[in-house]
Coordinates of C-alpha atoms and ligand atoms in Angstrom, one line a residue:
M29 CA 105.8 108.4 125.8
K30 CA 102.2 108.0 124.5
K31 CA 103.5 108.4 121.0
F32 CA 106.1 105.7 121.6
F33 CA 103.4 103.4 122.9
V34 CA 101.2 104.0 119.9
A35 CA 104.2 103.4 117.6
C36 CA 104.8 100.1 119.5
R37 CA 101.2 99.1 119.2
F38 CA 101.5 99.6 115.5
F39 CA 104.6 97.5 115.4
F40 CA 102.9 94.9 117.4
C41 CA 100.0 94.8 114.9
L42 CA 102.3 94.9 111.9
S43 CA 104.3 92.1 113.3
L44 CA 101.2 90.2 114.2
V45 CA 99.9 90.6 110.7
L46 CA 103.2 89.9 109.0
F47 CA 104.5 87.1 111.2
S48 CA 101.2 85.4 112.0
A49 CA 101.9 82.7 109.4
T50 CA 104.9 81.5 111.5
A51 CA 103.3 81.8 114.9
R52 CA 101.5 78.9 116.5
P53 CA 98.2 80.4 117.9
A54 CA 98.1 78.3 121.2
A55 CA 101.8 79.0 122.1
A56 CA 101.3 82.7 121.2
A57 CA 98.3 83.0 123.5
E58 CA 100.2 81.4 126.4
A59 CA 103.3 83.5 126.2
A60 CA 102.1 86.6 124.3
P61 CA 105.1 89.0 124.1
S62 CA 104.5 92.5 125.4
A63 CA 104.0 95.3 122.9
F64 CA 107.6 96.4 123.7
E65 CA 109.1 93.0 123.1
A66 CA 107.2 92.6 119.9
A67 CA 108.5 96.0 118.8
A68 CA 112.0 94.9 119.6
N69 CA 111.6 91.7 117.7
A70 CA 110.1 93.5 114.8
E71 CA 113.1 95.8 114.6
A72 CA 115.4 92.8 114.6
A73 CA 113.5 91.2 111.7
P74 CA 114.7 91.8 108.2
A75 CA 113.4 95.2 107.0
A76 CA 112.1 93.7 103.7
E77 CA 109.3 91.8 105.5
K78 CA 107.2 94.9 106.4
H79 CA 105.6 96.5 103.3
V80 CA 103.5 99.5 102.9
L81 CA 102.2 100.6 99.5
I82 CA 101.5 104.3 99.6
V83 CA 98.8 105.2 97.0
A84 CA 98.0 108.8 95.9
F85 CA 96.1 110.1 92.9
G86 CA 99.2 111.7 91.5
T87 CA 100.1 115.2 90.2
S88 CA 101.5 116.8 87.1
F89 CA 103.2 119.3 89.3
Q90 CA 106.8 118.4 90.2
K91 CA 106.8 120.8 93.1
A92 CA 103.6 119.2 94.6
G93 CA 105.7 116.1 95.2
I94 CA 106.9 117.7 98.4
S95 CA 103.6 116.4 100.1
Y96 CA 104.5 112.9 99.0
A97 CA 108.1 113.1 100.2
N98 CA 106.8 114.4 103.5
V99 CA 104.4 111.5 104.0
E100 CA 107.0 108.9 103.3
K101 CA 109.5 110.5 105.7
Q102 CA 106.9 110.6 108.5
L103 CA 105.8 107.0 107.8
L104 CA 109.4 105.8 108.0
A105 CA 110.0 107.9 111.2
S106 CA 107.0 106.4 113.0
C107 CA 107.6 102.9 111.7
P108 CA 111.3 102.4 111.1
G109 CA 112.2 99.3 109.1
V110 CA 109.0 99.4 107.0
K111 CA 109.6 99.0 103.3
T112 CA 107.7 101.7 101.3
H113 CA 106.4 101.4 97.8
W114 CA 104.4 103.9 95.7
A115 CA 101.6 103.8 93.3
F116 CA 99.5 106.5 91.6
S117 CA 95.9 106.0 90.5
A118 CA 95.7 108.6 87.8
H119 CA 96.9 106.7 84.8
S120 CA 97.4 109.8 82.7
L121 CA 99.9 111.1 85.4
L122 CA 102.1 108.0 85.4
K123 CA 105.5 109.2 84.3
S124 CA 109.1 108.3 84.6
G125 CA 110.9 109.2 87.8
P126 CA 114.4 110.6 88.2
D127 CA 115.7 107.0 88.1
G128 CA 114.1 106.5 84.7
E129 CA 111.6 104.0 86.0
R130 CA 108.0 104.7 85.3
M131 CA 105.6 105.2 88.2
L132 CA 103.2 102.3 88.8
S133 CA 99.4 102.1 89.0
P134 CA 98.0 100.3 92.1
Q135 CA 97.3 97.3 89.9
E136 CA 100.9 97.2 88.7
A137 CA 102.4 97.7 92.1
L138 CA 100.2 95.0 93.7
A139 CA 101.1 92.5 90.9
R140 CA 104.8 93.3 91.2
L141 CA 104.8 92.9 95.0
A142 CA 102.9 89.6 94.8
T143 CA 105.4 88.3 92.3
E144 CA 108.3 89.4 94.5
G145 CA 106.9 87.2 97.3
V146 CA 105.1 89.7 99.5
K147 CA 102.3 88.0 101.4
E148 CA 100.9 90.7 103.7
L149 CA 100.6 94.3 102.6
A150 CA 99.3 97.5 104.1
V151 CA 98.1 100.1 101.6
L152 CA 98.3 103.7 102.9
S153 CA 95.7 105.7 101.0
L154 CA 96.4 109.4 100.6
H155 CA 92.9 110.2 99.4
V156 CA 90.9 112.9 101.1
I157 CA 87.4 111.4 100.8
P158 CA 86.0 107.9 100.3
G159 CA 85.1 108.8 96.7
A160 CA 85.5 107.0 93.4
E161 CA 89.3 107.0 93.5
Y162 CA 89.3 105.4 97.0
S163 CA 86.6 102.8 96.2
G164 CA 88.5 101.9 93.1
L165 CA 91.6 101.3 95.2
E166 CA 89.7 99.2 97.7
Q167 CA 88.3 97.1 94.8
T168 CA 91.7 96.7 93.2
A169 CA 93.2 95.6 96.6
R170 CA 90.4 93.1 97.1
A171 CA 90.9 91.7 93.6
F172 CA 94.5 90.9 94.3
E173 CA 93.9 89.2 97.6
G174 CA 94.1 85.4 97.7
L175 CA 95.3 84.7 94.2
P176 CA 97.6 81.7 93.8
K177 CA 101.2 82.6 94.6
G178 CA 99.9 86.1 95.5
L179 CA 99.1 88.4 98.3
E180 CA 97.3 86.7 101.2
K181 CA 96.1 89.9 102.9
V182 CA 95.9 93.5 101.7
T183 CA 94.7 96.1 104.2
V184 CA 93.7 99.5 102.9
S185 CA 93.8 102.4 105.3
P186 CA 90.9 104.9 105.3
P187 CA 90.9 108.3 103.6
L188 CA 91.4 111.4 105.6
L189 CA 87.7 112.2 105.9
A190 CA 86.4 108.7 106.4
D191 CA 83.7 109.1 109.0
A192 CA 82.1 111.5 111.5
E193 CA 84.9 110.9 114.0
S194 CA 87.7 111.7 111.5
L195 CA 85.8 114.8 110.3
A196 CA 85.6 116.1 113.9
E197 CA 89.4 115.4 114.3
V198 CA 90.5 117.0 111.0
A199 CA 88.4 120.2 111.4
P200 CA 90.6 121.7 114.1
L201 CA 93.8 120.6 112.2
L202 CA 92.7 122.5 109.1
L203 CA 92.2 125.7 111.2
K204 CA 95.6 125.0 112.7
S205 CA 97.2 124.8 109.3
L206 CA 96.4 128.4 108.4
P207 CA 99.1 131.0 108.9
E208 CA 99.1 132.8 112.2
A209 CA 98.7 136.1 110.4
R210 CA 95.0 135.3 109.9
G211 CA 93.0 138.0 111.9
A212 CA 90.0 137.3 114.1
Q213 CA 87.5 138.8 111.6
E214 CA 89.1 137.1 108.6
A215 CA 87.5 134.0 107.0
A216 CA 89.1 130.7 106.2
L217 CA 88.1 128.8 103.0
F218 CA 89.2 125.2 102.3
V219 CA 88.4 124.1 98.7
G220 CA 88.3 120.4 97.9
H221 CA 88.2 118.6 94.6
G222 CA 84.5 117.7 94.7
T223 CA 82.9 114.6 93.3
H224 CA 79.6 113.2 91.9
H225 CA 80.2 110.1 94.1
A226 CA 78.0 109.8 97.2
A227 CA 81.1 110.8 99.2
A228 CA 80.3 114.4 98.2
L229 CA 78.5 114.4 101.5
C230 CA 81.9 114.7 103.2
Y231 CA 82.2 118.4 102.2
P232 CA 79.0 119.8 103.9
A233 CA 79.7 117.5 106.8
L234 CA 83.1 119.1 107.1
Q235 CA 81.5 122.5 106.9
Y236 CA 79.4 121.5 109.9
Y237 CA 82.4 120.4 112.0
L238 CA 84.4 123.5 111.0
G239 CA 81.4 125.7 111.9
L240 CA 81.3 124.3 115.4
L241 CA 84.8 125.7 115.9
D242 CA 84.9 128.8 113.8
D243 CA 81.9 130.6 112.3
R244 CA 84.1 132.2 109.6
A245 CA 85.4 128.9 108.2
F246 CA 84.0 127.7 104.9
V247 CA 84.3 124.7 102.6
G248 CA 84.0 124.7 98.8
T249 CA 84.6 122.3 96.0
V250 CA 86.0 122.7 92.5
E251 CA 83.4 120.3 91.1
G252 CA 79.9 119.9 92.4
D253 CA 77.5 122.1 94.3
M254 CA 79.8 124.0 96.6
G255 CA 81.2 126.4 94.0
P256 CA 82.5 129.9 94.4
E257 CA 79.2 131.7 93.9
R258 CA 77.5 130.0 96.8
V259 CA 80.5 130.3 99.1
L260 CA 80.8 134.0 98.2
A261 CA 77.1 134.6 99.1
A262 CA 77.6 132.8 102.4
M263 CA 80.7 135.0 103.2
K264 CA 78.9 138.2 102.3
A265 CA 76.0 137.3 104.6
K266 CA 78.5 137.2 107.4
G267 CA 80.2 140.4 106.4
V268 CA 83.5 138.8 105.5
K269 CA 86.1 141.3 104.0
K270 CA 89.1 139.0 103.8
V271 CA 89.6 135.3 103.4
W272 CA 92.5 132.9 103.6
L273 CA 92.1 130.5 100.7
A274 CA 93.6 127.0 101.0
P275 CA 93.3 123.7 99.0
L276 CA 91.6 120.8 100.8
M277 CA 93.7 118.5 98.7
T278 CA 96.6 116.1 99.4
V279 CA 98.9 118.1 97.1
A280 CA 98.9 121.7 95.9
G281 CA 99.0 120.8 92.2
D282 CA 97.1 121.8 89.1
H283 CA 93.7 122.4 90.7
A284 CA 95.3 124.6 93.4
A285 CA 97.5 126.6 91.0
N286 CA 94.7 127.1 88.3
D287 CA 91.2 126.6 89.7
L288 CA 92.0 128.2 93.1
F289 CA 94.8 130.7 92.7
G290 CA 94.9 131.2 88.9
S291 CA 94.9 134.6 87.4
D292 CA 92.0 134.0 84.9
A293 CA 88.6 135.4 85.7
G294 CA 87.0 132.1 86.6
S295 CA 89.4 131.1 89.4
W296 CA 88.2 131.2 93.0
K297 CA 90.7 133.9 93.8
S298 CA 89.5 136.1 91.0
L299 CA 85.8 135.5 91.7
L300 CA 86.1 136.2 95.4
T301 CA 88.2 139.3 94.7
A302 CA 85.7 140.5 92.2
G303 CA 83.0 139.9 94.8
G304 CA 84.7 142.4 97.1
I305 CA 86.6 140.0 99.4
A306 CA 90.4 140.3 99.7
V307 CA 92.1 136.9 99.2
E308 CA 95.3 135.6 100.9
T309 CA 96.5 132.4 99.3
V310 CA 97.8 129.4 101.2
P311 CA 99.4 127.3 98.4
K312 CA 100.2 124.2 100.4
G313 CA 98.9 120.6 100.1
L314 CA 97.5 118.7 103.1
G315 CA 100.5 116.4 102.9
E316 CA 102.8 119.3 103.8
Y317 CA 101.4 119.5 107.4
P318 CA 102.9 116.9 109.7
F319 CA 99.8 116.9 112.0
I320 CA 97.6 116.1 109.0
V321 CA 99.9 113.4 107.7
E322 CA 99.7 112.0 111.3
Q323 CA 96.0 111.6 110.8
W324 CA 96.5 109.5 107.7
L325 CA 99.0 107.4 109.5
K326 CA 96.6 107.0 112.5
G327 CA 94.1 105.6 110.0
L328 CA 96.7 103.1 108.8
K329 CA 97.4 102.0 112.4
K330 CA 93.7 101.8 113.2
A331 CA 93.0 99.6 110.1
F332 CA 95.5 97.1 111.5
L333 CA 94.1 97.2 115.0
K334 CA 90.7 96.3 113.6
E335 CA 92.2 93.4 111.8
K336 CA 93.4 91.6 114.9
Ligands
CO418 CO1 90.8 116.7 89.1

């Protein structure tokens, strides 16, 4: 029931955002429809009027697309009637899909939607931290707002680890994502991409929130200061003998397969094993867990609530 109400609130906001142009403010204030009525109206409206552009970095791994498919399925289930579009911010990864059409960059998708007459757009960011990719997306979205014959309003949802509140919420979800086979004495290690952007602070912050719940949970990064040597030392200090290694990434793509689980001597798995710690791999992207996708969707809904 609570879920239904939340979904309705989202509809209410979406419909407010999308249909505000046609509503007269004075009349609307006098006879404001309930959230349930608004949801019913929204459902009756043509589907093409509610647009969400889902933006991810992209991946070269066909199999990693399972995360993306899962996100879209969940978005459509919680907001039926929404029209979804996709864009990928890694230009080198833009390739042709099964229909022969090339994937779009955020710039291309925003320009296309504006030309097609879309006025209000929600952008669902599938980024993990508010780093360079996310700031770039925000900047792009702002640049497309208010152009003649263009988009009037573009709302970008926050990344997964947007602030202290979301870090505290995501920490238990990460622990929940691990296989039940993890024993009480066995460590958990979540390895993120890493960045030289100021948002690198998210990783030690996440380490803090995880540590409050589980003193054998660790965070590492492929790039930056939280590399395998430091994490290995921290694990040894706690007498860890076995670790469950999982990517802290939207998809389990190239970084997961090579930097984390690769067979060469420099991979996280190889270095931890060489350091005397047995490694169990968890080769799944964050987008494969419905309760983590829910967190991204919650951010999208919150972004709308703040708007109105
Ligand atoms: Co990378």
